[in-house]
XYZ file of C-alpha atoms in Angstrom:
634
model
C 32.409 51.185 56.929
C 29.526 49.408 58.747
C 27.253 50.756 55.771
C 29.571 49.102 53.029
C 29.109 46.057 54.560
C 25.525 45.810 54.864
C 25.537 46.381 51.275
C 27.965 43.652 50.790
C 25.668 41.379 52.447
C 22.625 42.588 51.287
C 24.206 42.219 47.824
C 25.600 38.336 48.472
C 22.240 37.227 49.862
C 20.674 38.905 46.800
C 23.028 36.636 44.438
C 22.504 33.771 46.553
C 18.376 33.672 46.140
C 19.550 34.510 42.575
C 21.265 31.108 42.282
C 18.738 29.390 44.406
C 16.099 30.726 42.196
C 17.800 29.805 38.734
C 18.812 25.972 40.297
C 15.067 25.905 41.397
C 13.746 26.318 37.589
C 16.599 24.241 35.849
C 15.316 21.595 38.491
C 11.387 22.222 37.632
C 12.800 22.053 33.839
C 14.058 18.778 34.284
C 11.578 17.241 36.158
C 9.176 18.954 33.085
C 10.871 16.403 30.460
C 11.533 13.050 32.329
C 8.512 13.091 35.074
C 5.595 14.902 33.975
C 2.546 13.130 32.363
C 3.168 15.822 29.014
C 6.506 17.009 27.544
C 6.841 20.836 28.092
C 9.974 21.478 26.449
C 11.707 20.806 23.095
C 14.101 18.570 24.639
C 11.309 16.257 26.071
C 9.247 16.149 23.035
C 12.305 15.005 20.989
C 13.056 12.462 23.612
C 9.285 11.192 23.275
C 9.470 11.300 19.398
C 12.668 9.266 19.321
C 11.521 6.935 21.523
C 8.234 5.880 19.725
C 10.048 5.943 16.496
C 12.253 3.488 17.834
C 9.495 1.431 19.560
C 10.576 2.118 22.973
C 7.241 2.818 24.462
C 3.540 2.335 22.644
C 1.927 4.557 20.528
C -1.563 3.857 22.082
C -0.688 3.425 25.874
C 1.095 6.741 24.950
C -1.542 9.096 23.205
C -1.939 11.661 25.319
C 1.803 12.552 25.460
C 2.438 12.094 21.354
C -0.186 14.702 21.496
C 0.855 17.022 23.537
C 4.462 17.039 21.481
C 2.192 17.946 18.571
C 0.449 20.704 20.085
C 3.502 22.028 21.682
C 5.704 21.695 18.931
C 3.064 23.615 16.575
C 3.229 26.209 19.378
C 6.766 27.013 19.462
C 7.190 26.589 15.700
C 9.788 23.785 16.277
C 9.042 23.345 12.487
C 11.031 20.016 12.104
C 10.345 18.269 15.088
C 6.638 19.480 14.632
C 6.846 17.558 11.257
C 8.069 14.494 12.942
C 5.530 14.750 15.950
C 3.066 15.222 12.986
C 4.450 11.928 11.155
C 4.174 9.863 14.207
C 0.534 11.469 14.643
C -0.747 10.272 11.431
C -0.032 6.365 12.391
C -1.383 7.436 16.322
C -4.644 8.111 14.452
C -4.486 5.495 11.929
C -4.090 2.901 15.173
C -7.364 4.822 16.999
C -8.864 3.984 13.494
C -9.863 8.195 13.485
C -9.855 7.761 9.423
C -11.699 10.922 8.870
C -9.535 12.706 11.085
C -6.863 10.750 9.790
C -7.521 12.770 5.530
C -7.520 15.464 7.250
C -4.579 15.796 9.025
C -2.922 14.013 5.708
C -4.372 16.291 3.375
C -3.244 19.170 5.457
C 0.247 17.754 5.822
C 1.246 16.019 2.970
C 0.932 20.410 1.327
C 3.806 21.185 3.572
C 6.933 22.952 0.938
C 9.325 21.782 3.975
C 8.442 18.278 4.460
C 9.958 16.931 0.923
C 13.114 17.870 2.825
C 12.949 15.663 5.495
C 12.721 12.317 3.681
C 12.248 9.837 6.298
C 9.380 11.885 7.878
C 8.303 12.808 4.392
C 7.691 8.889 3.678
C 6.348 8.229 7.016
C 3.398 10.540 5.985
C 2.897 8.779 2.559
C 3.049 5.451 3.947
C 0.195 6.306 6.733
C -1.695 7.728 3.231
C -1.326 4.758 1.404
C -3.030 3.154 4.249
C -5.481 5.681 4.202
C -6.185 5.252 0.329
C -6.436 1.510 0.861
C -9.309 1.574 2.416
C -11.337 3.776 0.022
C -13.529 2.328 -2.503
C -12.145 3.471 -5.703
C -8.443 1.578 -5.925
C -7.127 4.250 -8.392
C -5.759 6.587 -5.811
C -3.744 3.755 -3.734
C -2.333 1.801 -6.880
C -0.645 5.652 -8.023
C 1.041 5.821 -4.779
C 1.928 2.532 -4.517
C 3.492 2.482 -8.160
C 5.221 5.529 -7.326
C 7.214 4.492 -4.151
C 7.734 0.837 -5.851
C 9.322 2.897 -8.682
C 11.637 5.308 -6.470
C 12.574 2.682 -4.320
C 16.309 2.381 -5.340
C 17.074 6.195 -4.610
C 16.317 5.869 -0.451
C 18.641 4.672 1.807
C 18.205 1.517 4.014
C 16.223 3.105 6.572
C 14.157 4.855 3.906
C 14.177 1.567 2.076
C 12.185 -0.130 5.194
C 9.538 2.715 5.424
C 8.768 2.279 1.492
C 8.577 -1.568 1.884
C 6.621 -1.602 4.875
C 3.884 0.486 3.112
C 3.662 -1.858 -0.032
C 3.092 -4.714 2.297
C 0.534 -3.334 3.760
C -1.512 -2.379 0.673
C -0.629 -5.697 -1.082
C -1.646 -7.900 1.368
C -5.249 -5.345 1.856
C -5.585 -5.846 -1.777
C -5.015 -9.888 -2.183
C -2.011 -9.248 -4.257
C -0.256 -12.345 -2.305
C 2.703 -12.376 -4.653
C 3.885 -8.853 -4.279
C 3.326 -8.972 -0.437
C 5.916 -12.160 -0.120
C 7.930 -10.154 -2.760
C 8.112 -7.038 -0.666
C 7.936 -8.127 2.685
C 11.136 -10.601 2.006
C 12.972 -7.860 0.852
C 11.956 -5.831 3.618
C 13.145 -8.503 6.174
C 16.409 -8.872 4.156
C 17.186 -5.062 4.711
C 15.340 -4.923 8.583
C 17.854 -8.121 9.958
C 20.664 -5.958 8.418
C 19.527 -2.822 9.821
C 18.658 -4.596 13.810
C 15.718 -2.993 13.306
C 13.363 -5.621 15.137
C 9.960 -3.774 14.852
C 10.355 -3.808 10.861
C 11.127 -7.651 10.873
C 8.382 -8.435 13.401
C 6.046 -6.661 10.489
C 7.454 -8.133 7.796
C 7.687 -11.661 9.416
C 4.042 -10.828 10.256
C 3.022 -9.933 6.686
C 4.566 -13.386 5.108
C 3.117 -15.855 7.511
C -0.268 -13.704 6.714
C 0.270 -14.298 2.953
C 1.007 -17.992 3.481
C -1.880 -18.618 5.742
C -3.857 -17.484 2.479
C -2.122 -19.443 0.759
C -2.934 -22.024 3.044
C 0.655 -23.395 3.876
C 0.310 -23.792 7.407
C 3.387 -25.099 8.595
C 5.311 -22.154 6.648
C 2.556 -19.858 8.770
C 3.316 -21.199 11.800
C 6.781 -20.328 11.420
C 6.989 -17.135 10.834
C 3.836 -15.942 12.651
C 6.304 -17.101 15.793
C 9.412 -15.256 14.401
C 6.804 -12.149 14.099
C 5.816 -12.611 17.881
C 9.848 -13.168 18.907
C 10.721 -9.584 17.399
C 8.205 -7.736 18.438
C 8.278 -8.958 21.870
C 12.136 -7.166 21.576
C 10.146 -3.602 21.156
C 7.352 -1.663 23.241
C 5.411 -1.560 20.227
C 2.240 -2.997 21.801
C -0.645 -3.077 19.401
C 1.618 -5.137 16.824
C 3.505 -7.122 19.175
C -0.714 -8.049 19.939
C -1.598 -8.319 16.356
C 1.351 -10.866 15.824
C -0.055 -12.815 18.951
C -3.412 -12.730 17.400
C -2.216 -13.557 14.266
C -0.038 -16.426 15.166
C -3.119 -17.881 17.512
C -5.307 -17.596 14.654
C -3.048 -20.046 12.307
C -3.018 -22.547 15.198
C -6.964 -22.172 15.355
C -7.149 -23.269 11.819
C -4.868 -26.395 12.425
C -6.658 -27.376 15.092
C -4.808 -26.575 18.034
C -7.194 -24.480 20.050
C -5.085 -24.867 23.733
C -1.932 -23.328 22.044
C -4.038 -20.314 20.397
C -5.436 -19.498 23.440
C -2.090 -18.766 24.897
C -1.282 -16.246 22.826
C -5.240 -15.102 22.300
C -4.943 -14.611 25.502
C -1.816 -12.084 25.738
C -3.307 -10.140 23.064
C -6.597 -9.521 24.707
C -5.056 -8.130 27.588
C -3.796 -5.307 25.280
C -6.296 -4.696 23.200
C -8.764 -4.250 26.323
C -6.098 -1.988 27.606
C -6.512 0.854 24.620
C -9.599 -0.118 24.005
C -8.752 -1.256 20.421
C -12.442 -1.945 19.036
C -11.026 -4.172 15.820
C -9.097 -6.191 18.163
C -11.671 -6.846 20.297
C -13.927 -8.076 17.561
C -11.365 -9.882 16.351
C -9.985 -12.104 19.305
C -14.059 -12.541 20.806
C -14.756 -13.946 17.645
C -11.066 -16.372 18.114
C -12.287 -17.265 21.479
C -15.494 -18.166 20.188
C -14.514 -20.317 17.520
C -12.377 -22.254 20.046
C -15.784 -22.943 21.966
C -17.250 -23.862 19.148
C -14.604 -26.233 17.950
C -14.895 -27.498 21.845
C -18.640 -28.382 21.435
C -19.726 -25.430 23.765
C -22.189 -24.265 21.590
C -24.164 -22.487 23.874
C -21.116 -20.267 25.057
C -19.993 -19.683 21.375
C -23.252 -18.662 20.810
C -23.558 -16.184 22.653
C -20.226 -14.501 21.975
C -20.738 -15.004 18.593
C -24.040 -12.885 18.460
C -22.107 -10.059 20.870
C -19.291 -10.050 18.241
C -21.700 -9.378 15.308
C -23.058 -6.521 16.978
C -19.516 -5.278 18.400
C -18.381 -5.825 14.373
C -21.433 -3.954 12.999
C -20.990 -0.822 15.611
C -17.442 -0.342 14.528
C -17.941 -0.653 10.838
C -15.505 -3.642 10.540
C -17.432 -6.185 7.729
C -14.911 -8.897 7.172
C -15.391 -9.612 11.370
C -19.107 -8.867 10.909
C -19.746 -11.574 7.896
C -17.257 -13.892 9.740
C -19.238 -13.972 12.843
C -22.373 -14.572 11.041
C -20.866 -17.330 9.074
C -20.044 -18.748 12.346
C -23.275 -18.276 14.046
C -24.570 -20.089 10.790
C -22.145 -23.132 11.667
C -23.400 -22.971 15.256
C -27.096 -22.907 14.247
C -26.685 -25.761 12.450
C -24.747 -27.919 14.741
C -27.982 -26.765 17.228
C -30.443 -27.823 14.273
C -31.574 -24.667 13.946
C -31.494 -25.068 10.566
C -33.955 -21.998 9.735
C -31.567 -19.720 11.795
C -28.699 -20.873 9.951
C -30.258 -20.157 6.537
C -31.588 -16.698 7.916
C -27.579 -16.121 8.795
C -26.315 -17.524 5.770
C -29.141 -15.422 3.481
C -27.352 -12.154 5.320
C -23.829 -12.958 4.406
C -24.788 -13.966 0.781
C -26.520 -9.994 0.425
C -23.374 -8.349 1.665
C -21.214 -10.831 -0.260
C -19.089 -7.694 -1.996
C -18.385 -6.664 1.868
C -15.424 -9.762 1.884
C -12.112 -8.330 1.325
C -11.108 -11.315 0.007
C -11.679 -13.672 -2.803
C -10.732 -16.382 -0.811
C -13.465 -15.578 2.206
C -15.941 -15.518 -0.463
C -15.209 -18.752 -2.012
C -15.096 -20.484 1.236
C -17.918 -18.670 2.517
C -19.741 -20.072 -0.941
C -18.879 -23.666 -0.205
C -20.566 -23.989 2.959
C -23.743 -22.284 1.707
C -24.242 -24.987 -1.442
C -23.705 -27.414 1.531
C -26.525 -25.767 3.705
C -28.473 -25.287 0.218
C -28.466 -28.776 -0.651
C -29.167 -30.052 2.312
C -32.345 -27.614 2.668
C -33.298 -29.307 -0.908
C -32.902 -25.557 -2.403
C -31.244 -26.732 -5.473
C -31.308 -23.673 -7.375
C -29.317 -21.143 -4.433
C -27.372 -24.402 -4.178
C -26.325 -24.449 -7.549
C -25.441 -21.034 -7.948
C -23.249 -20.782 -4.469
C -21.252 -22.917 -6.723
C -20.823 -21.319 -9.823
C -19.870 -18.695 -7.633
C -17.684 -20.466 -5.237
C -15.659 -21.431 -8.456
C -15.275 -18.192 -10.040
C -13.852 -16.657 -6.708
C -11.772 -19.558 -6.425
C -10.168 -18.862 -9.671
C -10.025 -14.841 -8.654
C -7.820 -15.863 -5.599
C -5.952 -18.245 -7.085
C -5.134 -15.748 -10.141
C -3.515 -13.539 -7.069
C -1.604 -16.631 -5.944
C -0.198 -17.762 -9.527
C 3.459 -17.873 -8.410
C 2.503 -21.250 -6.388
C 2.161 -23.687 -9.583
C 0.964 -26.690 -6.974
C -1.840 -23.911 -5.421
C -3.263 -23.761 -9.784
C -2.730 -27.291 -9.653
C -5.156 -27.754 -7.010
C -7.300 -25.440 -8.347
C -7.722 -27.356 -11.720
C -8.333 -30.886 -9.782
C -11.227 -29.223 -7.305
C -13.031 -27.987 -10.414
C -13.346 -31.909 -11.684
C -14.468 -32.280 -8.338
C -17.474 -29.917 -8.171
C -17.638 -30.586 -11.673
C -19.231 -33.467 -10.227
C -21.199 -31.942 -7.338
C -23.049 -29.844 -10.088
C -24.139 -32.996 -11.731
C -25.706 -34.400 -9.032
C -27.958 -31.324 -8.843
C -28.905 -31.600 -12.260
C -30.217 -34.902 -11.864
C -33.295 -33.289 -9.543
C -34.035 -31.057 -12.527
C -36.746 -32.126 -15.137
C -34.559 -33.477 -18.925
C -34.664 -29.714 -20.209
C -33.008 -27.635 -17.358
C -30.482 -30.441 -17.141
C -29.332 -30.159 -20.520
C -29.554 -26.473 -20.845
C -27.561 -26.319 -17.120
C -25.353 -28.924 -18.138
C -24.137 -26.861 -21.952
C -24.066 -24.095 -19.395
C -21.624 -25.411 -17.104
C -19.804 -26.904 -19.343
C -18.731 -23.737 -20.810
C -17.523 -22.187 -17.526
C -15.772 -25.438 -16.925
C -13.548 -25.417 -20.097
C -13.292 -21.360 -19.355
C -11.868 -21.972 -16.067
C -9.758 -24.875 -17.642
C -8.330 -22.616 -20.009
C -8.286 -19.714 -17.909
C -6.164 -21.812 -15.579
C -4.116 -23.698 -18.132
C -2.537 -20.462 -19.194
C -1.967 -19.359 -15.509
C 0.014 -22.208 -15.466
C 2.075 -21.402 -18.180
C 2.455 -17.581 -17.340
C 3.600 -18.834 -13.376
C 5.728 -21.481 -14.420
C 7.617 -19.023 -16.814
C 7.344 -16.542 -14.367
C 8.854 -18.730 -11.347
C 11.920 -20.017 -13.561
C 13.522 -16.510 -13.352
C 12.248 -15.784 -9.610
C 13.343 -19.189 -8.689
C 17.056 -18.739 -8.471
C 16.631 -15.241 -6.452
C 14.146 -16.689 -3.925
C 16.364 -19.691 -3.451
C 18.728 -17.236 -2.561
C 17.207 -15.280 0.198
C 15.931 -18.586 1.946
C 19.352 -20.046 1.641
C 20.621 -17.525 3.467
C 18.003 -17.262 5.975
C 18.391 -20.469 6.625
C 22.255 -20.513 7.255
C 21.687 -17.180 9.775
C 20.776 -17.513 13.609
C 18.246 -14.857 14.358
C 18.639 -13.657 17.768
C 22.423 -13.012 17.119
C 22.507 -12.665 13.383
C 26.072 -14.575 13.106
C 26.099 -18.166 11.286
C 23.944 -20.675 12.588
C 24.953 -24.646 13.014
C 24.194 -25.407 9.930
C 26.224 -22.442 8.772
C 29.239 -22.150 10.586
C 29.679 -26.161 9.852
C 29.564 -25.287 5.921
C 32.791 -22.414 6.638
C 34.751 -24.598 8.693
C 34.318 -27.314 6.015
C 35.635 -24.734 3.460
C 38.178 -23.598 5.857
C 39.541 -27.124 6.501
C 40.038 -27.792 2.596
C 42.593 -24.835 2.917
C 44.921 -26.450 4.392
C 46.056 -26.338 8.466
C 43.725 -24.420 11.017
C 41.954 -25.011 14.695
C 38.793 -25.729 15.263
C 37.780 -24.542 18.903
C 34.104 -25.036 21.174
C 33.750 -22.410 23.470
C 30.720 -22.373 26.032
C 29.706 -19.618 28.521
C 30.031 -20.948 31.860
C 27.226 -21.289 34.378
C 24.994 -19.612 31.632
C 21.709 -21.458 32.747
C 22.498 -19.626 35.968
C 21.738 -15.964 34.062
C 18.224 -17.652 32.340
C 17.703 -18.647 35.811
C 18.343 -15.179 37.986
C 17.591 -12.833 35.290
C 15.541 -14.364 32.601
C 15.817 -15.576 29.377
C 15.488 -11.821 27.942
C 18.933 -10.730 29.642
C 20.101 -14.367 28.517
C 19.408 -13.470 24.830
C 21.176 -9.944 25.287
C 24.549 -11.631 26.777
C 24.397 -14.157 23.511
C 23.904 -10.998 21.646
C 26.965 -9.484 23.217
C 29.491 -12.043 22.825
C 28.435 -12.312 19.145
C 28.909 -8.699 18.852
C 32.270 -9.171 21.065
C 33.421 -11.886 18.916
C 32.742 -10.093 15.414
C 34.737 -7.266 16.752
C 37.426 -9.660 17.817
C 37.672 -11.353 14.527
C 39.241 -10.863 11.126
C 38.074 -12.064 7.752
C 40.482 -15.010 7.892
C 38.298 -16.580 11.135
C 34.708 -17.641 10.945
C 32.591 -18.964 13.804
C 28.901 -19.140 14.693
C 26.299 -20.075 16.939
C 26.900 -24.098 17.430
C 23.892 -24.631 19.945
C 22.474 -23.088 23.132
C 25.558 -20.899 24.655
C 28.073 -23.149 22.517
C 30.419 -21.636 19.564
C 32.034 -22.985 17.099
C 35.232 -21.225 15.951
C 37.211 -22.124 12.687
C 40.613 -20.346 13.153
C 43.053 -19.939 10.297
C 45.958 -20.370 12.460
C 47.668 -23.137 14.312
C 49.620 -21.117 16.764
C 48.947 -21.774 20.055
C 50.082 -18.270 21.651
C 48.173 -16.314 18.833
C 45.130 -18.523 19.617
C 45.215 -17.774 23.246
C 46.006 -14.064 22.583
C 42.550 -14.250 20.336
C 40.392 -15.458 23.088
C 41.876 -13.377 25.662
C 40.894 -10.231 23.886
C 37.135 -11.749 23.120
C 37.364 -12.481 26.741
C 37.939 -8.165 27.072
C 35.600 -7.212 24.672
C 32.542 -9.639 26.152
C 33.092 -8.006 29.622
C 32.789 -4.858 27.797
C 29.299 -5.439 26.122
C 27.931 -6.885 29.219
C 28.485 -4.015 31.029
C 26.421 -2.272 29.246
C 23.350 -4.738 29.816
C 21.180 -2.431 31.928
C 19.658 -5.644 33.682
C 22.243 -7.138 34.541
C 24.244 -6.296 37.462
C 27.595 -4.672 37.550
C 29.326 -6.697 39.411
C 27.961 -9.939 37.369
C 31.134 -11.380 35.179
C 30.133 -13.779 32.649
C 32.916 -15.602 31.602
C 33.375 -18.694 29.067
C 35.797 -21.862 28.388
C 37.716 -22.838 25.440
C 38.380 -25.871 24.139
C 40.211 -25.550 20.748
C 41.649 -28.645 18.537
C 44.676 -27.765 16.085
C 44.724 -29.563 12.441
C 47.218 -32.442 12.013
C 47.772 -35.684 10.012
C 45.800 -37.830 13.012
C 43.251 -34.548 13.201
C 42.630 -34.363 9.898
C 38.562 -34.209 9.502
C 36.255 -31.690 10.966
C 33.886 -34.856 12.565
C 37.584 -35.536 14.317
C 38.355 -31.839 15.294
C 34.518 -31.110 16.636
C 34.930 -34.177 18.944
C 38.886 -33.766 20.263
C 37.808 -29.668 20.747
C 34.521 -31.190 22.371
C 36.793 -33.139 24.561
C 39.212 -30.160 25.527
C 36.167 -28.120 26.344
C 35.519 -30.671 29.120
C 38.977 -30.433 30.183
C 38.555 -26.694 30.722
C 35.313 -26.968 32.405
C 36.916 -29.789 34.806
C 39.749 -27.105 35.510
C 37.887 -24.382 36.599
C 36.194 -22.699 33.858
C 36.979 -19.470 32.266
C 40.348 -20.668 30.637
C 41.527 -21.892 27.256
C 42.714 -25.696 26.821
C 44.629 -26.300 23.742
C 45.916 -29.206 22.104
C-alpha cells in the first residue's frame, strides 16, 4: 500500500513539472513574438509583416527585424509568408538605396512559379522593379512595365488598384511625364480616400503637389504638399512621412518663406539622421543652406554648401550634386568671387545630361547666360541660351495639358528673342547676320513647334476637362479627416432636401470637445470626429444627409418632421458614438463624450434653410444652457 502511493506521488509530481515545463515554453514562445528584438516564430513574423504593410511601424527604424522574418521564413519554408517578407524586402532595400542588391533579389524573385498567385505580393515586387528600371539608363525596360500594368489595370481590385497606381507615379514623375503623374496619382487618391488607406493618399497627395511645383503653381503645391504631411503623419511610415516634410518645406523655400520651411526641414532631419538616410541628408543640408543663403549668411551657406557637394558626390546622387554647385555658384557671386562662380558654373555645364529634368536644365541655363554676359563671354552666353530655350520647350512639351504654361512659353521666347539681339550687337556685321538667320530659324521652329502644342492640348483638355472637373468637384465638397460632406457640401444636400418638401434641419455640437484637444491632443480629437462620423453613417439611412458644418459642429438634414422619430434618431447616434469611442485606445474608458442637439422642423414661418440654420443654431444654445447632452426641438 505504502509503495502504491509513492508511485502515485512520484507520478503527480512527474505531471506537475510536466505542466510547469510546457507553461514555461508557451510563456518563452510568447515572449519570442511580442518582446524579442527578432521574430522567432511564424506567428511573429506575420504580425511584423502585417504591420509594416499597414504602416504601423517603419521600414527603416525596423530593418533588422523585416530581416530576420526573411531569413526565418526562408528557413521554415513558410513559402507564402516568405514571399510577402520577400515583397516588403525589396522596398526595405530600395529605401537603404542597396540597388545592386536590390536586381538581385528582384531578378531572383520576380522567377518564382508561386508568386503570380499571390497578386498583391506579386505587384508589390513589380512595383519595387519598376523603380528599379527607372533608374537605369536605357528607358526601354521601365516604359514595358509601365505600359503593361497601365494596360491591366482594370482587372485588380481596389487594393491591387493602389499598388499599380502608386508605381506609375513614381516612374512618371522620375521621367518628367507631369501629365500622366497628375493623371495617375488623382486616380490613385480617388481609390486611397475610399479605401482609408492614409499611407497611399499621403503618396499620392505627395506626388501631385510634386508635379505642380514643376509646374510651378505654387499655391496648388502648397496645398497638397500639407494634405501629404496630414496623412502620413496618421501612419508610422517614417521616411515618407519625412519626404512629405521635406517636400512641403521645399515649396515654401521657393516662395520665399524660409521660417515656415524650416519647421518642417527641421522634423525631417531628425529622421533622416536617425537611419542614416544619405539622399535625405544631402537633400535637407542643401534646404538649410539655401535658407542661409536667402538670409545673407553667406559664409555659413558656404560652407554647407561645399559639405553637401561632397556628401552628393560620395553617394552618387547628381541632381543634389549639380544643385549644390549651382548654389555655391550663386554664393560665389554674391561674395564677388566671380572666377569661383564661373569655375562652378563651367562644372555643372560638363555634366549638364546628369539633370533629371528638363526644367533644372533650363533654369540652370538661364543663370549661366546671366553670369556669361556679365563676364563679357558672349559666345558661352549666347549658347546657354539657345539651350535654355530648347529645354524650355522639352519641359513644357511634358506639361502640354496646362494651355496658360505653352502660353508662357511662347511670350518668354519674344523675350529672349530679344536678349539674343543684344548679344549680336557686340559681334562684327557678318556674325550678326549669319547669328541672327540662325536664330531666327529656331525662333519660328519653336513658334511652330509650340503653336501646334497648343492645338494638340487644347483638343486634348476639352475631353479631359469635364472628368477632371469632376474629381475636384468632389474633392472639394468632401472633408478629409472624416470623409463625410464638408460645409460646403452638406449645405448643397440640405438645399436639395428642402426643395422636397417638409424636413428638419438640426446643429449638433460635441460638448466640452476643446476639453479632449486639451487633455489628450488634437490626434485623439481627430479620432473622436472620426467616430461620430462613422457613428452617424451607421445611424443614418439614405433619406438623411448631414456633414461636417465646422470644428465639432454637424449639420443634419432630416427627411422627417416627427419629433419622437427625431429624438429616437439621435438617441441611437448617441449609442453608437459611445460605442466607437470605446474603442479609441487613447482615450480613457471611463471618458464619455457626449453632444447637444438643436434641431429646427420645416414650416410656413421656417421655410428657408438661412431661417432653419439660425432657429436650429438658436435651439442648440438652448440645449447647451440646459445641461448639454440632450436634444431641443422645436
Amino acid at each position: 500500500m505504502t509503495s502504491n502511493i509513492q508511485i502515485n506521488i512520484l507520478d503527480n509530481t512527474l505531471w506537475a513539472k510536466c505542466i510547469a515545463l510546457v507553461s514555461f515554453l508557451l510563456l518563452c514562445n510568447f515572449a519570442s513574438a511580442n518582446d524579442e528584438p527578432y521574430p522567432q516564430n511564424y506567428q511573429a513574423a506575420q504580425a511584423l509583416i502585417n504591420n509594416i504593410k499597414l504602416n504601423e511601424i517603419d521600414y527603416l527604424q525596423n530593418e533588422d527585424k523585416l530581416a530576420q522574418a526573411f531569413k526565418i521564413s526562408r528557413e521554415q519554408n513558410w513559402e507564402k509568408l516568405h514571399l510577402e517578407a520577400a515583397a516588403l524586402y525589396a522596398e526595405l532595400l530600395f529605401r537603404q538605396e542597396k540597388y545592386e542588391e536590390l536586381n538581385t533579389h528582384l531578378s531572383y524573385y520576380l522567377k518564382n512559379k508561386e508568386l503570380p498567385n499571390q497578386k498583391s505580393v506579386h505587384l508589390l515586387f513589380l512595383e519595387s522593379q519598376l523603380k528599379s528600371l527607372a533608374r537605369k539608363p536605357n528607358p526601354a525596360p521601365a516604359l514595358i512595365l509601365a505600359t503593361k500594368l497601365e494596360e491591366s489595370l482594370q482587372q485588380y481590385s481596389t487594393k491591387e488598384k493602389i499598388i499599380i497606381l502608386r508605381a506609375l507615379a513614381y516612374y512618371y514623375t522620375d521621367t518628367d511625364a507631369l501629365k500622366k503623374t497628375l493623371n495617375v496619382a488623382l486616380e490613385g487618391l480617388e481609390l486611397a480616400l475610399k479605401d482609408d488607406d492614409s499611407a497611399s493618399q499621403g503618396y499620392f497627395f505627395r506626388k501631385i503637389a510634386d508635379a505642380y511645383n514643376y509646374l510651378n503653381e505654387k499655391d496648388k503645391a502648397v496645398y497638397y504638399a500639407k494634405k501629404a504631411v496630414e496623412a502620413y503623419e496618421k501612419t508610422q511610415d517614417g521616411l515618407f512621412t519625412a519626404k512629405a516634410y521635406w517636400s512641403l518645406s521645399n515649396v515654401l523655400l521657393e516662395i520665399k518663406k524660409p521660417k515656415d520651411a524650416l519647421i518642417y526641414l527641421n522634423k525631417a532631419l531628425f529622421y533622416f539622421k536617425k537611419v542614416s538616410a544619405q539622399k535625405g541628408l544631402t537633400f535637407a543640408q542643401y534646404s538649410i543652406a539655401s535658407i542661409e543663403y536667402l538670409q545673407a549668411n553667406y559664409d555659413r551657406a558656404l560652407t554647407l554648401t561645399k559639405e553637401n557637394i561632397e556628401l552628393a558626390r560620395s553617394a552618387d546622387i547628381y541632381d543634389m550634386q549639380l544643385a549644390s554647385l549651382i548654389l555655391l555658384a550663386d554664393i560665389y557671386i554674391k561674395l564677388d568671387l566671380l572666377d569661383q562662380a564661373n569655375e562652378a558654373n563651367d562644372e555643372v555645364f560638363l555634366k549638364l545630361d546628369k539633370f533629371s529634368r528638363s526644367i533644372y536644365k533650363a533654369e540652370f541655363l538661364s543663370k549661366r547666360y546671366e553670369l556669361k554676359r556679365h563676364l563679357n563671354y558672349t559666345d558661352e552666353a549666347f549658347e546657354a541660351i539657345e539651350q535654355k530655350l530648347l529645354y524650355t520647350k522639352k519641359h513644357y512639351e511634358a506639361t502640354s495639358e496646362n494651355n496658360i504654361k505653352t502660353l508662357q512659353v511662347k511670350f518668354e521666347v519674344k523675350e529672349q528673342e530679344e536678349k539674343i539681339q543684344q548679344l549680336e550687337y557686340a559681334k562684327d556685321i557678318s556674325e550678326l547676320q549669319a547669328k541672327e538667320e540662325y536664330q531666327q530659324k529656331i525662333i519660328w521652329r519653336l513658334s511652330a513647334a509650340i503653336a501646334f502644342i497648343l492645338v494638340i492640348a487644347s483638343l486634348f483638355l476639352f475631353y479631359r476637362q469635364a472628368r477632371q472637373r469632376q474629381k475636384y468637384h468632389d474633392i472639394s465638397l468632401t472633408d478629409y479627416l472624416t470623409n463625410s460632406p464638408n460645409r460646403r457640401g452638406i449645405m448643397r444636400a440640405a438645399e436639395a432636401k428642402l426643395d422636397e418638401g417638409k424636413m428638419t434641419i438640426a446643429i449638433v455640437d460635441l460638448d466640452y470637445f476643446k476639453k479632449v484637444n486639451d487633455q489628450f491632443g488634437h490626434d485623439v480629437g481627430d479620432l473622436v470626429l472620426i467616430a461620430f462620423a462613422k457613428a452617424v453613417k451607421e445611424t443614418l439611412n439614405g433619406d438623411h444627409q448631414f456633414g461636417r458644418y465646422g470644428g465639432e459642429e454637424w449639420l443634419f438634414a432630416l427627411n422627417l418632421v416627427d419629433e419622437l422619430a427625431i429624438r429616437d434618431i439621435f438617441d441611437q447616434l448617441a449609442t453608437r458614438f459611445t460605442e466607437h469611442c470605446s474603442n479609441i485606445k487613447d482615450l480613457p474608458s471611463d471618458t464619455k463624450i457626449t453632444f447637444s442637439v438643436g434641431a429646427s422642423v420645416s414650416s410656413p414661418l421656417k421655410s428657408t434653410l438661412d431661417v432653419l440654420i439660425k432657429h436650429a443654431d438658436k435651439l442648440l444654445y438652448k440645449a447647451k444652457e440646459n445641461g448639454r447632452n440632450q436634444v431641443v426641438v422645436d
